[in-house]
Structure formats: structure tokens, C-alpha cells
Short mmCIF file of C-alpha atoms and ligand atoms in Angstrom, two decimals:
data_model
loop_
_atom_site.label_atom_id
_atom_site.label_comp_id
_atom_site.label_asym_id
_atom_site.label_seq_id
_atom_site.Cartn_x
_atom_site.Cartn_y
_atom_site.Cartn_z
CA UNK A 217 -11.09 88.66 34.41
CA UNK A 218 -7.33 88.75 33.89
CA UNK A 219 -4.84 88.03 36.69
CA UNK A 220 -2.38 90.82 36.09
CA UNK A 221 -1.57 93.88 33.99
CA UNK A 222 1.70 95.67 33.58
CA UNK A 223 4.40 97.21 31.48
CA UNK A 224 5.74 95.11 28.61
CA UNK A 225 7.78 97.75 26.76
CA UNK A 226 8.99 101.28 27.39
CA UNK A 227 10.46 104.14 25.34
CA UNK A 228 11.69 107.61 26.28
CA UNK A 229 12.43 110.69 24.16
CA UNK A 230 13.90 114.02 25.22
CA UNK A 231 14.78 117.04 23.05
CA UNK A 232 18.36 117.41 21.80
CA UNK A 233 18.45 121.01 22.96
CA UNK A 234 19.05 122.09 26.54
CA UNK A 235 20.29 125.02 28.57
CA UNK A 236 22.58 124.85 31.57
CA UNK A 237 21.06 126.38 34.68
CA UNK A 238 24.34 128.22 35.30
CA UNK A 239 23.71 130.05 31.98
CA UNK A 240 20.09 130.80 32.86
CA UNK A 241 21.28 132.17 36.22
CA UNK A 242 23.66 134.55 34.41
CA UNK A 243 20.90 135.68 32.04
CA UNK A 244 18.55 136.39 34.95
CA UNK A 245 21.35 137.76 37.17
CA UNK A 246 20.66 135.27 39.93
CA UNK A 247 23.30 133.42 41.98
CA UNK A 248 23.55 130.06 40.15
CA UNK A 249 23.74 128.30 43.55
CA UNK A 250 20.06 129.18 43.99
CA UNK A 251 19.17 127.04 40.96
CA UNK A 252 21.79 124.33 41.36
CA UNK A 253 21.78 123.94 45.16
CA UNK A 254 18.55 125.67 46.21
CA UNK A 255 16.37 123.87 43.62
CA UNK A 256 18.84 121.07 42.71
CA UNK A 257 18.48 121.60 38.93
CA UNK A 258 21.47 121.25 36.57
CA UNK A 259 20.10 121.50 33.03
CA UNK A 260 16.74 121.75 31.36
CA UNK A 261 15.67 120.24 28.04
CA UNK A 262 13.92 122.61 25.67
CA UNK A 263 11.67 122.06 22.66
CA UNK A 264 12.63 124.15 19.64
CA UNK A 265 11.15 124.49 16.14
CA UNK A 266 12.65 121.13 15.18
CA UNK A 267 10.88 119.10 17.88
CA UNK A 268 7.62 119.51 19.75
CA UNK A 269 5.60 117.36 22.14
CA UNK A 270 3.99 115.44 19.25
CA UNK A 271 7.43 114.51 17.89
CA UNK A 272 8.62 113.56 21.37
CA UNK A 273 5.55 111.39 21.98
CA UNK A 274 5.94 109.73 18.58
CA UNK A 275 9.63 108.98 19.13
CA UNK A 276 8.94 107.52 22.58
CA UNK A 277 6.09 105.39 21.17
CA UNK A 278 8.26 104.14 18.29
CA UNK A 279 10.97 103.11 20.75
CA UNK A 280 8.44 101.29 22.95
CA UNK A 281 6.93 99.52 19.93
CA UNK A 282 10.38 98.48 18.69
CA UNK A 283 11.03 96.79 22.07
CA UNK A 284 7.61 95.13 22.22
CA UNK A 285 7.25 91.41 21.55
CA UNK A 286 3.90 91.98 19.82
CA UNK A 287 3.14 94.35 16.95
CA UNK A 288 1.25 97.57 16.35
CA UNK A 289 -1.78 95.45 15.38
CA UNK A 290 -2.01 94.31 19.01
CA UNK A 291 -2.78 97.86 20.20
CA UNK A 292 -6.45 98.25 21.19
CA UNK A 293 -6.13 101.51 23.10
CA UNK A 294 -4.00 104.64 22.73
CA UNK A 295 -4.07 107.24 25.51
CA UNK A 296 -1.97 110.37 25.61
CA UNK A 297 -1.58 112.40 28.80
CA UNK A 298 -0.38 115.97 28.41
CA UNK A 299 -0.83 119.49 29.69
CA UNK A 300 0.57 120.84 26.42
CA UNK A 301 -2.83 120.51 24.71
CA UNK A 302 -3.01 121.15 20.96
CA UNK A 303 -6.76 121.48 20.64
CA UNK A 304 -9.83 121.91 22.86
CA UNK A 305 -11.66 119.10 21.09
CA UNK A 306 -9.45 116.86 18.92
CA UNK A 307 -7.53 114.45 21.16
CA UNK A 308 -3.73 114.68 21.22
CA UNK A 309 -3.70 110.94 20.51
CA UNK A 310 -4.98 111.62 16.95
CA UNK A 311 -1.71 113.38 16.09
CA UNK A 312 0.25 110.35 17.30
CA UNK A 313 -2.01 107.95 15.39
CA UNK A 314 -1.26 109.88 12.20
CA UNK A 315 2.48 109.60 12.79
CA UNK A 316 2.29 105.88 13.65
CA UNK A 317 -0.36 105.08 11.01
CA UNK A 318 -2.43 103.57 13.82
CA UNK A 319 -6.12 103.20 12.95
CA UNK A 320 -8.94 100.67 13.09
CA UNK A 321 -10.62 98.83 15.96
CA UNK A 322 -9.16 100.81 18.82
CA UNK A 323 -10.09 103.46 21.38
CA UNK A 324 -8.14 106.73 21.32
CA UNK A 325 -8.28 109.63 23.77
CA UNK A 326 -6.42 112.32 25.72
CA UNK A 327 -6.20 112.64 29.50
CA UNK A 328 -5.69 115.91 31.36
CA UNK A 329 -5.02 116.39 35.05
CA UNK A 330 -1.86 118.52 35.21
CA UNK A 331 1.15 116.29 36.01
CA UNK A 332 -1.11 113.48 37.28
CA UNK A 333 -2.45 112.77 33.75
CA UNK A 334 0.11 110.06 32.89
CA UNK A 335 -0.70 108.18 36.08
CA UNK A 336 -4.44 108.27 35.40
CA UNK A 337 -3.80 107.00 31.85
CA UNK A 338 -1.65 104.13 33.16
CA UNK A 339 -4.22 103.19 35.80
CA UNK A 340 -7.07 103.28 33.27
CA UNK A 341 -5.11 101.15 30.81
CA UNK A 342 -4.20 98.57 33.46
CA UNK A 343 -7.80 98.46 34.75
CA UNK A 344 -9.03 97.98 31.19
CA UNK A 345 -6.65 95.01 30.77
CA UNK A 346 -7.51 93.56 34.21
CA UNK A 347 -11.28 93.76 33.64
CA UNK A 348 -11.00 91.74 30.44
CA UNK A 349 -12.46 94.64 28.44
CA UNK A 350 -9.23 94.86 26.44
CA UNK A 351 -9.95 91.34 25.02
CA UNK A 352 -6.27 90.44 25.05
CA UNK A 353 -5.21 93.66 23.28
CA UNK A 354 -2.51 96.00 24.58
CA UNK A 355 -2.62 99.71 25.43
CA UNK A 356 -0.13 102.32 24.23
CA UNK A 357 0.08 104.99 26.96
CA UNK A 358 2.15 108.12 26.40
CA UNK A 359 2.97 111.00 28.74
CA UNK A 360 4.43 113.96 26.82
CA UNK A 361 5.03 117.57 27.86
CA UNK A 362 7.15 120.63 27.77
CA UNK A 363 6.98 122.95 30.74
CA UNK A 364 7.38 126.61 29.96
CA UNK A 365 6.83 129.41 32.45
CA UNK A 366 6.64 133.17 32.09
CA UNK A 367 10.19 134.40 31.38
CA UNK A 368 11.86 135.86 34.50
CA UNK A 369 9.28 134.22 36.81
CA UNK A 370 10.49 132.18 39.85
CA UNK A 371 9.38 128.98 38.09
CA UNK A 372 11.52 129.57 34.96
CA UNK A 373 14.50 127.49 36.23
CA UNK A 374 12.20 124.47 36.65
CA UNK A 375 11.27 124.14 32.96
CA UNK A 376 11.93 120.96 30.97
CA UNK A 377 10.56 118.57 28.34
CA UNK A 378 10.28 114.87 27.59
CA UNK A 379 8.00 111.94 26.76
CA UNK A 380 7.65 108.39 28.11
CA UNK A 381 5.65 105.69 26.29
CA UNK A 382 4.49 102.38 27.77
CA UNK A 383 2.90 99.30 26.31
CA UNK A 384 0.59 97.84 28.93
CA UNK A 385 -0.78 94.33 28.57
CA UNK A 386 -1.52 91.16 30.52
CA UNK A 387 1.98 89.72 30.06
CA UNK A 388 3.56 92.49 32.18
CA UNK A 389 6.96 91.43 30.85
CA UNK A 390 8.87 94.23 32.60
CA UNK A 391 6.75 95.14 35.63
CA UNK A 392 3.42 94.24 37.16
CA UNK A 393 1.24 97.22 38.13
CA UNK A 394 -0.19 96.22 41.50
CA UNK A 395 -3.98 96.54 41.61
CA UNK A 396 -4.26 98.68 44.73
CA UNK A 397 -3.26 102.33 44.72
CA UNK A 398 -3.95 105.21 47.13
CA UNK A 399 -5.26 108.55 45.96
CA UNK A 400 -6.06 111.99 47.38
CA UNK A 401 -7.67 115.02 45.76
CA UNK A 402 -8.68 118.53 46.81
CA UNK A 403 -9.88 121.35 44.53
CA UNK A 404 -7.37 124.24 44.81
CA UNK A 405 -5.73 126.80 42.53
CA UNK A 406 -2.01 126.14 43.03
CA UNK A 407 -1.01 125.95 39.36
CA UNK A 408 -3.41 126.34 36.42
CA UNK A 409 -3.49 127.63 32.85
CA UNK A 410 -6.70 129.41 31.85
CA UNK A 411 -7.83 129.01 28.24
CA UNK A 412 -5.89 131.39 26.00
CA UNK A 413 -2.93 131.82 28.36
CA UNK A 414 0.49 130.87 27.00
CA UNK A 415 1.90 130.17 30.44
CA UNK A 416 0.50 128.74 33.67
CA UNK A 417 -0.40 130.88 36.64
CA UNK A 418 1.43 129.61 39.70
CA UNK A 419 1.01 130.07 43.43
CA UNK A 420 4.43 128.55 44.14
CA UNK A 421 4.29 128.39 47.97
CA UNK A 422 0.75 126.92 47.94
CA UNK A 423 1.81 124.31 45.36
CA UNK A 424 4.65 123.14 47.62
CA UNK A 425 2.26 122.75 50.57
CA UNK A 426 -0.33 120.86 48.47
CA UNK A 427 2.35 118.48 47.14
CA UNK A 428 3.62 117.71 50.66
CA UNK A 429 0.11 117.24 52.03
CA UNK A 430 -0.81 114.90 49.17
CA UNK A 431 2.32 112.79 49.73
CA UNK A 432 1.55 112.44 53.43
CA UNK A 433 -2.09 111.49 52.75
CA UNK A 434 -1.21 108.86 50.13
CA UNK A 435 1.66 107.23 52.06
CA UNK A 436 -0.37 107.19 55.29
CA UNK A 437 -3.22 105.37 53.53
CA UNK A 438 -0.85 102.83 52.02
CA UNK A 439 0.81 102.11 55.34
CA UNK A 440 -2.57 101.67 57.04
CA UNK A 441 -4.03 99.30 54.44
CA UNK A 442 -0.82 97.30 53.97
CA UNK A 443 -0.09 97.41 57.69
CA UNK A 444 3.46 98.55 57.03
CA UNK A 445 5.49 100.24 59.69
CA UNK A 446 7.61 103.06 58.29
CA UNK A 447 10.75 100.90 58.50
CA UNK A 448 8.97 97.98 56.79
CA UNK A 449 8.07 100.35 53.96
CA UNK A 450 11.75 100.95 53.23
CA UNK A 451 12.44 97.24 53.44
CA UNK A 452 9.64 96.36 51.02
CA UNK A 453 10.42 99.00 48.39
CA UNK A 454 13.85 99.21 46.82
CA UNK A 455 12.95 102.44 45.00
CA UNK A 456 10.57 105.24 45.97
CA UNK A 457 9.93 107.51 43.00
CA UNK A 458 8.25 110.92 43.14
CA UNK A 459 6.88 113.38 40.63
CA UNK A 460 9.82 115.74 40.29
CA UNK A 461 9.05 119.39 39.44
CA UNK A 462 12.61 119.96 40.75
CA UNK A 463 14.65 117.61 42.91
CA UNK A 464 14.62 119.77 46.02
CA UNK A 465 10.80 119.48 46.04
CA UNK A 466 11.15 115.72 46.27
CA UNK A 467 13.56 116.00 49.18
CA UNK A 468 11.26 118.43 50.99
CA UNK A 469 8.26 116.09 50.66
CA UNK A 470 10.31 113.04 51.57
CA UNK A 471 11.79 114.76 54.63
CA UNK A 472 8.34 115.78 55.81
CA UNK A 473 7.12 112.20 55.42
CA UNK A 474 10.10 110.95 57.42
CA UNK A 475 9.48 113.51 60.17
CA UNK A 476 5.93 112.20 60.46
CA UNK A 477 7.42 108.69 60.79
CA UNK A 478 9.67 109.95 63.65
CA UNK A 479 12.85 109.27 61.68
CA UNK A 480 16.00 111.04 62.77
CA UNK A 481 17.69 113.44 60.33
CA UNK A 482 20.41 110.88 59.68
CA UNK A 483 17.87 108.12 58.95
CA UNK A 484 15.99 110.45 56.59
CA UNK A 485 19.16 111.29 54.67
CA UNK A 486 20.23 107.63 54.51
CA UNK A 487 16.84 106.49 53.13
CA UNK A 488 16.78 109.38 50.65
CA UNK A 489 20.25 108.49 49.36
CA UNK A 490 19.44 104.78 49.03
CA UNK A 491 15.79 104.81 47.87
CA UNK A 492 15.01 108.12 46.15
CA UNK A 493 17.98 110.15 44.93
CA UNK A 494 19.58 107.50 42.67
CA UNK A 495 16.47 107.58 40.45
CA UNK A 496 16.37 111.38 40.10
CA UNK A 497 19.64 111.60 38.17
CA UNK A 498 17.99 112.12 34.78
CA UNK A 499 15.32 114.48 36.10
CA UNK A 500 18.07 116.88 37.17
CA UNK A 501 19.32 116.97 33.56
CA UNK A 502 15.90 117.12 31.88
CA UNK A 503 13.89 119.45 34.11
CA UNK A 504 10.16 119.21 34.77
CA UNK A 505 8.53 117.22 31.97
CA UNK A 506 5.18 117.47 33.82
CA UNK A 507 3.20 114.26 33.03
CA UNK A 508 6.43 112.45 32.10
CA UNK A 509 8.54 113.53 35.09
CA UNK A 510 7.59 110.75 37.52
CA UNK A 511 7.89 108.16 34.75
CA UNK A 512 11.45 109.18 33.88
CA UNK A 513 12.33 108.35 37.50
CA UNK A 514 10.30 105.10 37.46
CA UNK A 515 11.95 104.07 34.18
CA UNK A 516 15.34 104.52 35.81
CA UNK A 517 14.28 102.36 38.76
CA UNK A 518 12.81 99.67 36.46
CA UNK A 519 16.18 99.52 34.74
CA UNK A 520 18.23 99.21 37.95
CA UNK A 521 16.09 96.90 40.11
CA UNK A 522 16.20 93.10 40.11
CA UNK A 523 13.36 90.65 39.48
CA UNK A 524 10.68 90.63 42.23
CA UNK A 525 11.88 93.91 43.74
CA UNK A 526 9.25 96.62 44.35
CA UNK A 527 8.89 100.27 43.37
CA UNK A 528 6.56 102.87 44.91
CA UNK A 529 5.59 105.78 42.63
CA UNK A 530 4.02 108.96 43.99
CA UNK A 531 2.25 111.11 41.42
CA UNK A 532 1.08 114.70 41.99
CA UNK A 533 -0.96 116.91 39.67
CA UNK A 534 -1.85 120.49 40.55
CA UNK A 535 -5.45 121.36 41.00
CA UNK A 536 -4.90 118.96 42.91
CA UNK A 537 -4.88 115.20 42.67
CA UNK A 538 -2.35 112.59 43.77
CA UNK A 539 -1.95 108.83 43.58
CA UNK A 540 0.55 106.36 45.01
CA UNK A 541 1.12 103.30 42.82
CA UNK A 542 3.32 100.26 43.26
CA UNK A 543 5.07 97.97 40.83
CA UNK A 544 6.90 94.66 40.93
CA UNK A 545 9.81 94.15 38.55
CA UNK A 546 9.11 90.96 36.58
CA UNK A 547 12.16 90.11 34.53
CA UNK A 548 15.78 91.08 34.04
CA UNK A 549 15.92 89.61 30.56
CA UNK A 550 13.68 92.13 28.75
CA UNK A 551 15.07 94.90 26.54
CA UNK A 552 15.72 97.68 29.06
CA UNK A 553 17.65 99.87 26.62
CA UNK A 554 15.68 103.01 27.44
CA UNK A 555 18.13 104.09 30.11
CA UNK A 556 21.08 103.74 27.75
CA UNK A 557 19.09 105.86 25.28
CA UNK A 558 18.86 108.66 27.83
CA UNK A 559 22.44 108.25 29.07
CA UNK A 560 23.81 108.47 25.51
CA UNK A 561 21.52 111.32 24.72
CA UNK A 562 22.59 113.37 27.73
CA UNK A 563 26.27 112.48 27.29
CA UNK A 564 26.19 113.61 23.65
CA UNK A 565 23.65 116.40 23.96
CA UNK A 566 23.83 118.11 20.62
CA UNK A 567 22.89 121.66 21.41
CA UNK A 568 23.38 123.73 24.53
CA UNK A 569 21.64 127.02 23.90
CA UNK A 570 23.85 130.05 24.29
CA UNK A 571 22.56 132.84 26.51
CA UNK A 572 21.76 134.89 23.39
CA UNK A 573 19.87 131.99 21.77
CA UNK A 574 17.78 131.41 24.91
CA UNK A 575 16.86 135.10 25.11
CA UNK A 576 15.92 135.05 21.42
CA UNK A 577 13.80 131.92 21.91
CA UNK A 578 11.91 133.33 24.90
CA UNK A 579 11.70 136.92 23.64
CA UNK A 580 13.51 138.43 26.65
N1 CAA B 5 22.46 129.57 47.27
C1 CAA B 5 21.87 128.40 47.64
N2 CAA B 5 20.53 128.29 47.85
C2 CAA B 5 19.77 129.37 47.64
C3 CAA B 5 20.31 130.62 47.25
C4 CAA B 5 21.71 130.68 47.06
N3 CAA B 5 22.31 131.81 46.66
N4 CAA B 5 19.30 131.50 47.13
C5 CAA B 5 18.16 130.83 47.44
N5 CAA B 5 18.43 129.56 47.76
C6 CAA B 5 17.51 128.49 48.12
C7 CAA B 5 16.42 128.94 49.07
O1 CAA B 5 16.87 128.97 50.43
C8 CAA B 5 15.38 127.86 48.81
O2 CAA B 5 15.75 126.68 49.46
P1 CAA B 5 14.79 126.06 50.62
O3 CAA B 5 13.44 125.93 49.98
O4 CAA B 5 15.42 124.77 50.95
O5 CAA B 5 14.79 127.07 51.71
C9 CAA B 5 15.54 127.57 47.32
O6 CAA B 5 16.82 128.09 46.95
C10 CAA B 5 14.50 128.24 46.44
O7 CAA B 5 14.48 129.59 46.77
P2 CAA B 5 13.08 130.37 46.86
O8 CAA B 5 12.16 129.62 47.77
O9 CAA B 5 13.37 131.80 47.17
O10 CAA B 5 12.62 130.19 45.34
P3 CAA B 5 11.52 130.96 44.56
O11 CAA B 5 10.45 131.44 45.46
O12 CAA B 5 12.20 131.98 43.69
O13 CAA B 5 10.95 129.81 43.59
C11 CAA B 5 9.37 128.00 43.50
C12 CAA B 5 10.70 128.48 44.05
C13 CAA B 5 8.21 128.75 44.18
C14 CAA B 5 9.22 126.52 43.77
C15 CAA B 5 9.31 128.25 41.97
O14 CAA B 5 10.37 127.57 41.33
C16 CAA B 5 7.99 127.82 41.35
O15 CAA B 5 6.99 128.53 41.41
N6 CAA B 5 7.98 126.62 40.67
C17 CAA B 5 6.80 126.12 39.99
C18 CAA B 5 5.83 125.49 40.93
C19 CAA B 5 6.28 124.10 41.35
O16 CAA B 5 7.08 123.46 40.71
N7 CAA B 5 5.71 123.62 42.46
C20 CAA B 5 6.01 122.28 42.94
C21 CAA B 5 4.80 121.60 43.48
S1 CAA B 5 3.47 121.66 42.26
C22 CAA B 5 3.84 120.42 41.15
O17 CAA B 5 4.60 119.54 41.47
C23 CAA B 5 3.19 120.45 39.82
C24 CAA B 5 4.19 120.87 38.82
O18 CAA B 5 4.88 120.04 38.25
C25 CAA B 5 4.33 122.29 38.53
#
């Protein structure tokens, strides 16, 4: 048995191309306040012919490996979580292995559970390390996705793309993944993509209710087992990160949690502004990167927090499944350059699609 498992390196990649939600609103003849205030989305990253989810995953993995104290020969497991599947049989991880020239004595597979997939992959990798089954080797875990919805559908303004890669090992140089987590699952059809469909089918209102219910169930379990009062929860965690399909969804779920804790409206807003919102800044500029969305927020928190501070991470995947994880920041001295990568990238975004280019890309 091994004492701990955690994140020892991290890399993020997002496409160079994006569209401003104000432009999408003009294209669809919607008041842009609906997208920017109603959903709290500013921009969305878009994959084009020059970059797809394999390229994003590879770039994120290369960045993580370049920040890792070990080498690619230390990788004993590669897991890729995605809902942008390339094949019904061949695992997505095989494409990444080709790009990284990663082969030999290792296990390689793909995980699918809507946006929850990245969380399951991280939990499996950390449990593999903790059990001793990894024999001292590290796991490369990647969450990569682009979200695309039917053009003109209500979900279109919540599209996005991105990839986050982690190296998980027993050194846990950046953050320890705490062993206990709290999950909840119910079989529903809130968002799903039948075989052969280009876009998901979405029951938007049901998906919002499932997300909020899952958050309440997971947080309630954590508070019961840890014997936290609601106020103690906010004292213990310096950051509370949520899967972010769009930022307003996070606020809605958080506000409902706070109502169940009997917080006043002012307390709810204060906790949201101190514990949640600061770590959603990039999500508002990237959009919903499905499996990677929560981890973009967690990466931001891991960058900002100090040694020994704690992060809660709530993951939701339609269908539905949810899990609440917690992390402890281990060191301030590791290479935490991933946030600068994103900041630079967003500040110097190369291509904003014109309205005409977006219409051409989507076909209408
Ligand atoms: N100015 C300001 N605000 C405005 C406005 C205006 N002119 N017009 C509308 N609004 C507000 C509305 O009041 C509403 O705010 P509240 O919810 O606070 O009342 C908000 O804008 C959105 O308006 P609608 O509810 O009318 O939006 P919609 O029905 O057109 O679409 C949606 C919303 C159903 C969430 C849609 O975007 C969707 O289907 N998204 C995909 C599903 C999704 O992301 N679900 C989240 C949970 S599931 C999940 O998390 C998995 C995943 O990643 C997909």
C-alpha cells in the first residue's frame, strides 16, 4: 500500500480560435445580454480543421510531461476521458500514444461518462497508485473535449473546447487527492448522444434539475461524514470548484446548496465571490469543455492557493453521475505555469471567428 496519490504535473491546451458570444447573439438574433448575463458566457473556444481533440489532448500531455520531474518512461497507465469519441472500439488513448510515441509495459484505455469521465479517470488512476498496483509508476490522465450543439438550439451559446492533462503519482508534488469522495448516480435521459448522431439530444430543464440535485446529494454526504457544519465547510475549503457547462449553472447550484444550509442571500453571494467565482474566470472565456471543464477551474485554484490549503471539486456527468472530490495543495515551489499558458493564450487569442466564418463552419 502507498500512503498518498496526487497530481505531480499539469498541462492545459485550448484552441486558438474562438467566437465572442456578442457575435453569436447577433447571428442568432438574440439579445446578447441573454448569453452574457443570463448564462454568464463571454467567449467560446472552437476546434477548426487545424486542431481537434486529439491535438488538444496531445498538447496538454506534452505540457504536463515537460513539467514533470520524471520522464515518459515512468508512465505505466494512460487514460483519456472524452465524450468526443473517435471510434466505438479503438480507445482514444491509442491516438495520443501514437503522437507521444508511448508504448510498452503500460495500460491504455478510454473512459466515457459524459462530463464525469475525467473525474472517474483521475479517481481510478489515484486508486491504482494507492493500492500499489502501479508499482511506483505514474499515470497520464487526460480530459479532452469539444462541445458542439445543433446550430440555433438553446445550448449553442454554451459550446467550448479544451484539454487538461495530469500526471498522477505517489509523490503528489502539486496536490494530494484525498482518498474519500462522495458520489451520486441516477439513470436519466437529460443529455445523451445516440450512436450516429452528430449532436447531443438535450432536455435542458431536466439537466439543470439533475445537476442541482446531484450537488445537494454529494455535499450533504460530505458534510455528514466529515461532520462539517455549512460554515465549517467554507472555512476548510479555500476554493470550491464545479463542473461548469456555463457559469450561471454553477451559481444556480451553489445558491440552492446555500439555501439548504439556511444561508442568507448576502452570505450566499459573499461565499460565491470568495470561494467559487474567482476560479471560473477561464471557463467564461473557453466555454463548456465537457470532461475538461471542472479541471480548468481546479487548475486555476491549484495555481492560486497556498500550501496545505484545500479545494473541493464537484463533478457532474449527464446520464447522470456525480462525484465530490477534495484536494490538498502540497507545494508552492512546483512549476505552475499552466495558468500563465492560458492567460497568455486568451490575451493573445489568434483568431476570433467573424459572423460569416462561424456560419460557414456550422453550415447555417
Ligand atoms: N437579458 C438578461 N438575461 C436574460 C435575457 C436578457 N435579454 N433573456 C433571458 N435571460 C436569462 C433568463 O432569465 C435565464 O436566466 P435564469 O435562469 O437566471 O432565469 C437565462 O437567461 C437563460 O435563459 P433561458 O432559461 O430562457 O435559456 P434557454 O432555455 O434558451 O437555454 C439552457 C438554457 C436550457 C441551459 C441551454 O443553454 C441548454 O440546453 N444547455 C445545455 C444543457 C446544459 O448545459 N445543462 C447544464 C446541466 S447538464 C451538464 O452540466 C452536462 C453538460 O455539461 C452539458
